[in-house]
Amino acid sequence: MGAGICLLFVVFGGAEGQAETPPPLTPEQVEFYGEAQDLHKASPQIARTEGEHRALDVLFKAHALLEGDDHRIFVNRRAKIAISIGASYGRLGESDEAERWFQSALEAGRITGKDTVLLNSMVGLARVLIHRDEATSALLLLDEALEIAEARNRPLDLGLIRYQRGSAFDLRGDHANALDQFLEAARTLAPLVEQAPVGPDPTEAQRFYVASRARVATILASLGFPEAALAEITTVLNHPEAFLPTDETRFLLAAAHYAREAGEVERAQDFTVRARAAFEMHGPLSLAGKLLMVEGQTAWLSGDTPSGCHLLELAQDQLTDESETAALRTALLLRSECELEAGRTSEAFAAAGQARALWAQAGANNDWESWRAIGKARAALGRADAVDAYAMALEGLDASIGALQLDALALGLEGSARGIYDESAELLLAQGRVEEALTVLERGRSRLLLASVLGLGQTPTSAATPDRVLPSGPRCPVPPAPNASSAAPTPSAACRPAAGGPTNTPPSVSRGRRSRT
C-alpha cells in the first residue's frame, strides 16, 4: 500500500504541476484510503453484476471513508469517487443528483489542480447539460476542458471531449460543426483503437470511436446521404469487439433504417431480423418500442400493410417515456401513413392529430410533417380544409429550412419534403384556386433553386476525415466547416443523396423516403 501512495504522490506532485508535495499519510489514513480505493475500483463490476443501485451503495461507503479529511490526496480521491457517483446517477436518469456530484468534483479539481479530476468532472457535467438541452452552457465547459486536454496532450480525453462537443453542436442543429467534431473524435481515438488489447470488454477508446462513427452516420442520413450512413454503420457492425453487446441492437436498428432510406429493402429486412435476435439476447429493454417501430415500418414497406400498422400501434403503446417523445412522433406519423394506405382514414387522422399534439406541447414552430399528415388524412376524407393543413405545413417547412445552417441547406431539401409543394398545389387546383396553386409551385421552385445555387447535388468535403481503423468501403464526403473555400466535388454513386424532386404522386398514397429514426 505504501508504494502505491508514493506513486500517487509522484504523479500528483510532478506530472500535473503541483507546487507542494502533500505531507505523508498516517497509518490510519493509509488504511482508510486503501479501503476506499478498493471499493471504488470494485464498483464498475458491481454495477454490471448487481445493478447500479448496489454500486451506488458501495461508492457512498467509499466516499464516507474519506470525508472530514482535507489531505489533498483524500480530496482528490473523494473527487474521483464523486465523478463515479455522478456518472451512476446519470445512467439512472437522475440528472439533478448527477449534476450535484459532478459539480462537487469540479470544485475539488479546481482546488487541487488535478487534470484528471477537472477533465472528467467537466465532461460529466457537460453530458448532464446536453441531456437538459443546455447546449451553449455545455460548450462553454467543454471549451475549457479542450484547452486543458490539448495542453497536456491527452488523446483519450481529447477524443471524449470532442465527442461531447459534437453532441452539443448536434443539439443546436449545427450539423457541420457536429460532423467535424465527431470525425475529429474518431481520428483522435484511432491510434488508441489500433493499440487496444484483446479483452472481454471494449476499451473506452473503442467504445467512443464507434460511437463517433455511429453519430456521423446519423447526421449523414438526416442530411440525405443514407448510402454513406449505411456504409458507416455497417463498418461498425463488422467489428463487434469494439462495442458492448447491448449496443448491437441499437446499431442494427440504425442499419435497418439507413438501408430502407437507401432503397435496399432486403438488407433492411435482414438488419431488422438481426436486431430482434440481438434484442432477445442482450436487450436493452429501453429499445423495445423502437424495435417494434422498425419492424412495423419494415413490414409495411415490404407490402404487409396490416401487420405493419399493427406493429406501429404496438410501438406507439411502448414509447411512453418522456425521453422517447421524438420516437413516438415518428411512430405516429408512420402509422398515419400506413393506416391511410390501408384505407383506415379515421385511424390515420387520429394518429396524425396525436403527432401534432406532441409538437404543440414542445412549443416548436417548425412542424411540417404532422400538418402534412393531417392534410393527407383530410384529403382522403374529402374535406376542403385539407389545404389549410398544407398551408400550416408549408409554414413549418419554411421555419425548418430557415433554421438550417447554410452548409446543411447546400445539401438540398430532404426528399420527402420536396413533394409537399406539389401536393398542396394539387389540392388547390382541385378547388379551382389556380393562382394560389401557381404561387405554391413557384415557392417550391425557388427553394430548390436556392439549394441548387448553394451546391445541391454536390457533396461538401471535410478536412476532418479520419483514417479508417476499421476497414470498409470508400468514405463519403461530409459538410465543410463554415469558412471552407474549396470547391465541392461530385459524389460517387454510392454517396449521392436520394434523387428526388417534386413529383405528381397523390398526397393520399405518397410514401417518400424518410429521414426519421
Coordinates of C-alpha atoms in Angstrom, one line a residue:
M1 CA 0.0 0.0 0.0
G2 CA 2.9 2.4 0.9
A3 CA 4.4 2.1 -2.6
G4 CA 1.1 2.9 -4.2
I5 CA 0.7 6.0 -2.1
C6 CA 4.3 7.1 -3.0
L7 CA 3.5 6.6 -6.7
L8 CA 0.4 8.7 -6.3
F9 CA 2.5 11.5 -4.7
V10 CA 4.8 11.4 -7.7
V11 CA 2.0 11.7 -10.2
F12 CA 0.1 14.2 -8.1
G13 CA 3.1 16.5 -7.5
G14 CA 5.1 16.2 -10.7
A15 CA 3.2 15.3 -13.8
E16 CA 0.3 17.6 -13.1
G17 CA 2.3 20.5 -11.9
Q18 CA 1.6 20.7 -8.1
A19 CA 3.7 23.3 -6.3
E20 CA 3.7 21.5 -3.0
T21 CA 4.1 17.8 -2.0
P22 CA 1.4 16.7 0.4
P23 CA 2.6 15.6 3.8
P24 CA 2.9 11.8 4.4
L25 CA -0.2 9.9 5.3
T26 CA -0.5 8.4 8.8
P27 CA -1.0 4.6 9.1
E28 CA -4.7 5.2 9.9
Q29 CA -5.1 7.4 6.8
V30 CA -3.3 4.8 4.7
E31 CA -5.8 2.2 5.9
F32 CA -8.9 4.3 5.2
Y33 CA -7.5 5.4 1.8
G34 CA -6.7 1.8 0.8
E35 CA -10.2 0.6 1.7
A36 CA -11.9 3.5 -0.1
Q37 CA -9.7 2.9 -3.2
D38 CA -10.5 -0.8 -3.3
L39 CA -14.3 -0.1 -3.0
H40 CA -14.1 2.5 -5.8
K41 CA -12.2 0.1 -8.1
A42 CA -14.8 -2.7 -7.5
S43 CA -17.8 -0.5 -8.2
P44 CA -17.9 -0.9 -12.1
Q45 CA -18.0 -4.7 -11.8
I46 CA -20.7 -4.5 -9.0
A47 CA -22.7 -2.3 -11.3
R48 CA -22.6 -4.9 -14.1
T49 CA -23.4 -7.9 -11.9
E50 CA -25.6 -6.5 -9.1
G51 CA -27.0 -3.3 -10.6
E52 CA -26.5 0.4 -10.5
H53 CA -28.1 1.0 -7.1
R54 CA -25.9 -1.6 -5.4
A55 CA -22.8 0.1 -7.0
L56 CA -24.0 3.4 -5.6
D57 CA -24.1 2.0 -2.1
V58 CA -20.5 0.9 -2.4
L59 CA -19.5 4.3 -3.8
F60 CA -21.2 6.1 -0.9
K61 CA -19.3 3.9 1.6
A62 CA -16.0 4.7 -0.2
H63 CA -16.8 8.4 -0.1
A64 CA -17.8 8.3 3.5
L65 CA -14.4 6.7 4.5
L66 CA -12.6 9.8 3.2
E67 CA -15.0 12.5 4.5
G68 CA -13.7 15.0 7.0
D69 CA -10.1 14.8 5.9
D70 CA -8.6 17.7 4.0
H71 CA -5.4 16.0 3.0
R72 CA -5.0 16.7 -0.7
I73 CA -4.8 13.0 -1.7
F74 CA -8.1 12.4 0.2
V75 CA -9.7 15.4 -1.5
N76 CA -8.6 14.1 -4.9
R77 CA -9.8 10.5 -4.3
R78 CA -13.2 11.9 -3.0
A79 CA -13.5 13.9 -6.2
K80 CA -12.9 10.8 -8.3
I81 CA -15.5 8.9 -6.3
A82 CA -17.9 11.8 -6.7
I83 CA -17.4 11.6 -10.5
S84 CA -18.3 7.9 -10.4
I85 CA -21.4 8.7 -8.3
G86 CA -22.4 11.4 -10.8
A87 CA -21.9 9.0 -13.7
S88 CA -24.0 6.4 -11.9
Y89 CA -26.8 8.8 -11.3
G90 CA -26.6 9.9 -14.9
R91 CA -27.1 6.3 -16.1
L92 CA -30.1 6.1 -13.8
G93 CA -31.6 9.2 -15.4
E94 CA -31.4 11.3 -12.2
S95 CA -29.8 14.4 -13.7
D96 CA -30.1 16.7 -10.6
E97 CA -28.1 14.3 -8.4
A98 CA -25.7 13.7 -11.2
E99 CA -25.1 17.5 -11.6
R100 CA -24.6 17.9 -7.8
W101 CA -21.9 15.3 -7.6
F102 CA -20.1 16.4 -10.8
Q103 CA -20.2 20.0 -9.6
S104 CA -18.7 18.8 -6.3
A105 CA -15.9 17.0 -8.1
L106 CA -15.2 20.0 -10.3
E107 CA -14.9 22.3 -7.3
A108 CA -12.4 19.9 -5.7
G109 CA -10.5 19.7 -9.0
R110 CA -10.1 23.5 -9.2
I111 CA -8.7 23.4 -5.7
T112 CA -6.2 20.6 -6.3
G113 CA -5.4 21.4 -9.9
K114 CA -5.6 17.7 -10.8
D115 CA -6.2 17.4 -14.5
T116 CA -7.9 14.0 -14.4
V117 CA -10.5 15.3 -12.0
L118 CA -11.0 18.5 -13.8
L119 CA -11.5 16.9 -17.2
N120 CA -13.7 14.0 -16.0
S121 CA -15.9 16.3 -14.0
M122 CA -16.2 18.8 -16.8
V123 CA -17.2 16.1 -19.4
G124 CA -19.6 14.5 -16.9
L125 CA -21.3 17.9 -16.1
A126 CA -21.4 18.7 -19.8
R127 CA -23.2 15.5 -20.5
V128 CA -25.8 16.4 -18.0
L129 CA -26.3 19.8 -19.6
I130 CA -26.6 18.3 -23.0
H131 CA -29.3 15.9 -21.7
R132 CA -31.2 19.0 -20.5
D133 CA -30.9 20.7 -23.9
E134 CA -28.5 23.3 -22.5
A135 CA -26.0 23.1 -25.4
T136 CA -24.5 26.5 -25.0
S137 CA -23.5 26.0 -21.4
A138 CA -22.1 22.6 -22.2
L139 CA -20.0 24.0 -25.0
L140 CA -18.5 26.7 -22.7
L141 CA -17.5 24.0 -20.2
L142 CA -16.1 21.7 -23.0
D143 CA -14.1 24.6 -24.5
E144 CA -12.3 24.9 -21.1
A145 CA -11.8 21.2 -20.9
L146 CA -10.4 21.1 -24.5
E147 CA -7.8 23.7 -23.6
I148 CA -6.6 21.6 -20.7
A149 CA -6.5 18.3 -22.7
E150 CA -4.7 19.9 -25.6
A151 CA -2.1 21.5 -23.3
R152 CA -1.5 18.1 -21.6
N153 CA -1.6 16.1 -24.9
R154 CA -4.1 13.6 -23.6
P155 CA -5.6 11.7 -26.7
L156 CA -8.3 9.8 -24.9
D157 CA -9.6 12.9 -23.1
L158 CA -9.4 14.9 -26.4
G159 CA -11.5 12.2 -28.1
L160 CA -14.1 12.1 -25.4
I161 CA -14.3 15.9 -25.2
R162 CA -14.7 16.2 -29.0
Y163 CA -17.4 13.6 -28.9
Q164 CA -19.4 15.6 -26.4
R165 CA -18.8 18.8 -28.3
G166 CA -20.2 17.1 -31.3
S167 CA -23.3 16.1 -29.3
A168 CA -23.7 19.7 -28.2
F169 CA -23.4 21.1 -31.7
D170 CA -25.9 18.5 -32.9
L171 CA -28.3 19.5 -30.2
R172 CA -28.1 23.1 -31.5
G173 CA -28.8 21.9 -35.1
D174 CA -25.2 22.9 -36.2
H175 CA -24.7 19.8 -38.4
A176 CA -21.4 21.0 -40.0
N177 CA -19.6 21.5 -36.6
A178 CA -21.2 18.4 -35.2
L179 CA -19.8 16.3 -38.0
D180 CA -16.4 18.0 -37.7
Q181 CA -16.2 17.2 -34.0
F182 CA -17.4 13.6 -34.3
L183 CA -14.9 13.0 -37.1
E184 CA -12.1 14.7 -35.1
A185 CA -13.0 12.4 -32.2
A186 CA -12.7 9.3 -34.3
R187 CA -9.4 10.5 -35.8
T188 CA -8.0 11.3 -32.3
L189 CA -9.1 7.9 -30.9
A190 CA -7.9 5.9 -33.9
P191 CA -4.4 5.2 -32.7
L192 CA -5.7 4.1 -29.3
V193 CA -8.1 1.7 -31.0
E194 CA -5.2 0.2 -33.0
Q195 CA -3.3 -0.4 -29.8
A196 CA -6.3 -1.7 -27.8
P197 CA -5.7 -5.0 -26.1
V198 CA -7.9 -8.0 -26.8
G199 CA -10.3 -8.5 -23.8
P200 CA -13.8 -9.4 -22.9
D201 CA -14.9 -5.8 -22.9
P202 CA -14.0 -2.9 -25.3
T203 CA -11.8 -0.1 -24.1
E204 CA -13.2 3.4 -23.6
A205 CA -11.3 4.5 -26.7
Q206 CA -13.0 1.7 -28.7
R207 CA -16.5 2.5 -27.4
F208 CA -16.3 6.2 -28.1
Y209 CA -14.6 5.6 -31.5
V210 CA -17.6 3.5 -32.7
A211 CA -20.0 5.9 -31.0
S212 CA -18.4 8.8 -33.0
R213 CA -18.8 6.8 -36.3
A214 CA -22.4 6.0 -35.4
R215 CA -23.2 9.7 -34.8
V216 CA -21.6 10.6 -38.2
A217 CA -23.9 8.0 -39.8
T218 CA -26.9 9.5 -38.1
I219 CA -26.2 13.0 -39.3
L220 CA -25.3 11.9 -42.9
A221 CA -28.7 10.1 -43.0
S222 CA -30.6 13.1 -41.8
L223 CA -28.9 15.2 -44.4
G224 CA -29.9 12.9 -47.3
F225 CA -27.0 10.5 -47.6
P226 CA -28.4 7.1 -46.5
E227 CA -25.9 5.1 -48.5
A228 CA -23.0 6.8 -46.8
A229 CA -24.7 6.4 -43.4
L230 CA -25.2 2.7 -44.2
A231 CA -21.5 2.2 -45.0
E232 CA -20.5 3.8 -41.7
I233 CA -22.8 1.8 -39.5
T234 CA -22.0 -1.4 -41.4
T235 CA -18.3 -0.9 -40.7
V236 CA -19.1 -0.6 -37.0
L237 CA -21.2 -3.7 -37.0
N238 CA -18.4 -5.7 -38.7
H239 CA -16.3 -5.2 -35.5
P240 CA -18.3 -6.3 -32.5
E241 CA -15.2 -6.3 -30.3
A242 CA -15.3 -2.5 -30.4
F243 CA -18.8 -2.1 -28.7
L244 CA -20.8 -3.6 -25.9
P245 CA -23.4 -6.4 -26.7
T246 CA -26.2 -4.1 -25.5
D247 CA -25.2 -1.6 -28.3
E248 CA -25.7 -4.2 -31.0
T249 CA -29.5 -3.8 -31.1
R250 CA -29.2 0.0 -31.5
F251 CA -26.7 -0.2 -34.3
L252 CA -28.7 -2.9 -36.2
L253 CA -31.9 -0.7 -35.9
A254 CA -29.9 2.2 -37.3
A255 CA -28.6 0.0 -40.2
A256 CA -32.2 -1.2 -41.0
H257 CA -33.3 2.4 -41.1
Y258 CA -30.5 3.6 -43.4
A259 CA -31.0 0.5 -45.7
R260 CA -34.7 1.4 -46.1
E261 CA -33.8 5.0 -46.9
A262 CA -31.3 3.8 -49.5
G263 CA -33.9 1.6 -51.1
E264 CA -32.3 -1.7 -50.1
V265 CA -35.4 -3.4 -48.8
E266 CA -33.9 -6.9 -48.5
R267 CA -30.9 -5.6 -46.4
A268 CA -33.4 -3.6 -44.2
Q269 CA -35.3 -6.8 -43.6
D270 CA -32.1 -8.7 -42.7
F271 CA -30.9 -6.0 -40.3
T272 CA -34.4 -5.9 -38.7
V273 CA -34.4 -9.7 -38.1
R274 CA -30.9 -9.5 -36.6
A275 CA -32.0 -6.6 -34.4
R276 CA -34.8 -8.7 -33.0
A277 CA -32.3 -11.6 -32.3
A278 CA -29.9 -9.2 -30.6
F279 CA -32.6 -7.7 -28.6
E280 CA -33.8 -11.1 -27.3
M281 CA -30.3 -11.9 -26.3
H282 CA -28.9 -8.7 -24.9
G283 CA -31.7 -6.1 -24.8
P284 CA -31.8 -3.4 -23.6
L285 CA -35.5 -3.2 -22.8
S286 CA -35.5 0.5 -23.4
L287 CA -35.3 -0.2 -27.2
A288 CA -38.5 -2.4 -27.2
G289 CA -40.6 0.4 -28.6
K290 CA -38.1 1.5 -31.3
L291 CA -37.6 -2.2 -32.3
L292 CA -41.4 -2.6 -32.8
M293 CA -41.5 0.7 -34.8
V294 CA -38.7 -0.5 -37.1
E295 CA -40.4 -3.9 -37.5
G296 CA -43.6 -2.2 -38.3
Q297 CA -42.1 0.1 -40.9
T298 CA -40.2 -2.8 -42.5
A299 CA -43.4 -5.0 -42.7
W300 CA -45.4 -2.1 -44.2
L301 CA -42.8 -1.1 -46.8
S302 CA -42.4 -4.8 -47.7
G303 CA -46.1 -5.0 -48.6
D304 CA -47.6 -6.4 -45.5
T305 CA -49.6 -3.3 -44.6
P306 CA -51.9 -4.8 -42.0
S307 CA -49.0 -6.3 -39.9
G308 CA -47.1 -3.0 -40.4
C309 CA -49.9 -0.9 -39.0
H310 CA -50.4 -3.3 -36.1
L311 CA -46.8 -3.3 -35.1
L312 CA -46.6 0.5 -35.3
E313 CA -49.6 0.7 -33.0
L314 CA -47.8 -1.6 -30.5
A315 CA -44.7 0.6 -30.8
Q316 CA -46.9 3.6 -30.0
D317 CA -48.0 1.9 -26.8
Q318 CA -44.4 1.1 -25.8
L319 CA -42.9 4.6 -26.4
T320 CA -44.2 6.2 -23.2
D321 CA -41.1 7.6 -21.6
E322 CA -40.5 11.3 -21.9
S323 CA -37.1 10.7 -23.5
E324 CA -38.8 8.8 -26.3
T325 CA -41.1 11.7 -27.4
A326 CA -39.3 12.1 -30.7
A327 CA -39.6 8.4 -31.5
L328 CA -43.2 8.4 -30.5
R329 CA -43.9 11.3 -33.0
T330 CA -42.2 9.2 -35.7
A331 CA -44.2 6.1 -34.9
L332 CA -47.4 8.1 -35.0
L333 CA -46.6 9.7 -38.4
L334 CA -45.6 6.3 -39.8
R335 CA -48.8 4.8 -38.5
S336 CA -50.8 7.6 -40.0
E337 CA -49.4 6.9 -43.5
C338 CA -49.8 3.1 -43.0
E339 CA -53.4 3.4 -41.9
L340 CA -54.1 5.8 -44.8
E341 CA -52.7 3.2 -47.3
A342 CA -54.8 0.5 -45.6
G343 CA -57.9 2.7 -46.2
R344 CA -58.5 3.4 -42.5
T345 CA -58.7 7.2 -42.8
S346 CA -60.2 7.8 -39.4
E347 CA -57.3 6.0 -37.7
A348 CA -54.8 7.8 -39.9
F349 CA -56.3 11.2 -39.0
A350 CA -56.2 10.3 -35.3
A351 CA -52.6 9.3 -35.4
A352 CA -51.6 12.5 -37.2
G353 CA -53.5 14.6 -34.7
Q354 CA -51.7 12.9 -31.8
A355 CA -48.3 13.7 -33.5
R356 CA -49.4 17.3 -33.9
A357 CA -50.3 17.5 -30.2
L358 CA -46.8 16.3 -29.3
W359 CA -45.3 19.1 -31.4
A360 CA -47.6 21.6 -29.8
Q361 CA -46.5 20.5 -26.4
A362 CA -42.9 21.1 -27.3
G363 CA -43.7 24.6 -28.5
A364 CA -42.0 24.1 -31.9
N365 CA -42.9 26.3 -34.8
N366 CA -41.2 24.2 -37.5
D367 CA -43.6 21.2 -37.5
W368 CA -44.5 20.4 -41.1
E369 CA -44.7 16.6 -41.0
S370 CA -47.7 16.3 -38.8
W371 CA -49.6 19.1 -40.6
R372 CA -48.8 17.3 -43.8
A373 CA -50.1 14.0 -42.4
I374 CA -53.3 15.8 -41.2
G375 CA -53.6 17.3 -44.7
K376 CA -53.4 13.9 -46.4
A377 CA -55.9 12.4 -44.0
R378 CA -58.3 15.3 -44.5
A379 CA -57.9 15.0 -48.3
A380 CA -58.7 11.3 -48.1
L381 CA -61.8 12.1 -46.1
G382 CA -62.9 14.6 -48.8
R383 CA -62.6 17.6 -46.5
A384 CA -62.0 21.0 -48.2
D385 CA -59.9 22.2 -45.2
A386 CA -57.1 19.8 -46.3
V387 CA -55.5 22.8 -48.0
D388 CA -55.4 24.7 -44.7
A389 CA -53.4 21.9 -43.1
Y390 CA -51.0 22.1 -46.0
A391 CA -50.7 25.8 -45.6
M392 CA -49.6 25.2 -42.0
A393 CA -47.2 22.5 -43.2
L394 CA -45.6 24.9 -45.6
E395 CA -45.1 27.5 -42.8
G396 CA -43.5 24.8 -40.7
L397 CA -41.2 23.8 -43.5
D398 CA -40.1 27.3 -44.2
A399 CA -39.3 27.7 -40.5
S400 CA -37.4 24.4 -40.5
I401 CA -35.4 25.4 -43.6
G402 CA -34.7 28.8 -42.1
A403 CA -33.2 27.2 -39.0
L404 CA -30.7 25.1 -41.1
Q405 CA -27.0 26.0 -41.3
L406 CA -26.0 27.3 -44.7
D407 CA -23.9 24.3 -45.5
A408 CA -26.7 21.9 -44.5
L409 CA -29.1 23.7 -46.8
A410 CA -26.5 23.3 -49.6
L411 CA -27.1 19.6 -49.4
G412 CA -30.6 20.2 -50.7
L413 CA -34.1 19.8 -49.3
E414 CA -35.0 16.5 -47.8
G415 CA -36.5 14.3 -50.5
S416 CA -39.7 13.7 -48.5
A417 CA -40.2 17.4 -48.1
R418 CA -39.9 18.4 -51.7
G419 CA -43.2 16.8 -52.8
I420 CA -45.2 18.9 -50.2
Y421 CA -45.4 21.8 -52.7
D422 CA -46.8 19.6 -55.4
E423 CA -49.3 18.0 -53.0
S424 CA -50.5 21.4 -51.8
A425 CA -50.8 22.8 -55.3
E426 CA -52.7 19.7 -56.4
L427 CA -55.4 20.3 -53.7
L428 CA -55.6 23.9 -54.6
L429 CA -56.1 23.2 -58.3
A430 CA -58.9 20.7 -57.4
Q431 CA -60.7 23.6 -55.7
G432 CA -60.1 25.9 -58.7
R433 CA -57.7 28.1 -56.9
V434 CA -55.2 28.3 -59.8
E435 CA -53.4 31.5 -58.7
E436 CA -52.7 30.1 -55.3
A437 CA -51.5 26.8 -56.7
L438 CA -49.1 28.6 -59.0
T439 CA -47.8 30.6 -56.1
V440 CA -47.1 27.4 -54.1
L441 CA -45.3 25.8 -57.0
E442 CA -43.2 28.9 -57.5
R443 CA -42.4 28.9 -53.8
G444 CA -41.1 25.3 -54.0
R445 CA -39.2 26.1 -57.2
S446 CA -37.4 29.0 -55.6
R447 CA -36.4 26.8 -52.6
L448 CA -34.9 24.2 -54.9
L449 CA -33.2 26.9 -57.0
L450 CA -31.7 28.4 -53.8
A451 CA -30.4 24.9 -52.8
S452 CA -29.0 24.4 -56.3
V453 CA -27.1 27.7 -56.2
L454 CA -25.7 26.8 -52.8
G455 CA -24.5 23.4 -54.1
L456 CA -27.4 20.9 -54.4
G457 CA -26.2 17.7 -55.9
Q458 CA -22.6 18.3 -54.7
T459 CA -21.1 16.7 -51.7
P460 CA -19.1 19.0 -49.5
T461 CA -15.7 18.0 -48.3
S462 CA -14.1 18.0 -44.9
A463 CA -10.5 18.1 -43.7
A464 CA -11.5 16.2 -40.7
T465 CA -12.0 12.8 -42.3
P466 CA -10.3 10.2 -40.0
D467 CA -8.1 7.4 -41.2
R468 CA -10.2 4.2 -41.1
V469 CA -9.1 1.9 -38.4
L470 CA -11.9 -0.5 -39.1
P471 CA -11.7 -1.4 -42.8
S472 CA -14.7 -0.8 -45.0
G473 CA -15.8 0.8 -48.3
P474 CA -14.9 4.3 -49.5
R475 CA -15.7 7.2 -47.2
C476 CA -18.3 9.6 -48.4
P477 CA -17.5 13.3 -48.0
V478 CA -19.2 15.4 -45.3
P479 CA -20.2 19.0 -44.9
P480 CA -17.3 21.6 -44.7
A481 CA -16.5 24.0 -42.0
P482 CA -18.4 27.3 -42.4
N483 CA -15.3 29.1 -43.8
A484 CA -14.3 26.3 -46.2
S485 CA -13.5 27.8 -49.6
S486 CA -12.5 24.7 -51.7
A487 CA -14.9 23.6 -54.4
A488 CA -17.0 20.6 -53.5
P489 CA -16.5 17.5 -55.8
T490 CA -19.4 15.5 -57.2
P491 CA -20.1 12.4 -55.0
S492 CA -19.8 8.9 -56.2
A493 CA -22.9 7.0 -56.9
A494 CA -22.8 5.3 -53.5
C495 CA -22.6 8.6 -51.7
R496 CA -25.2 10.7 -53.6
P497 CA -28.4 11.6 -51.8
A498 CA -31.6 10.1 -53.0
A499 CA -32.6 11.5 -56.3
G500 CA -35.8 13.3 -56.0
G501 CA -37.8 16.4 -56.6
P502 CA -41.4 17.4 -57.0
T503 CA -43.5 14.5 -58.2
N504 CA -47.1 14.1 -59.1
T505 CA -47.8 11.4 -56.5
P506 CA -51.2 12.0 -55.0
P507 CA -51.0 13.0 -51.3
S508 CA -53.0 10.1 -50.1
V509 CA -50.6 7.5 -51.2
S510 CA -47.2 9.2 -51.3
R511 CA -44.7 7.5 -49.0
G512 CA -41.4 9.2 -49.9
R513 CA -38.1 8.3 -48.4
R514 CA -37.9 9.3 -44.7
S515 CA -35.1 10.7 -42.7
R516 CA -36.6 9.8 -39.4
T517 CA -35.2 7.4 -36.9

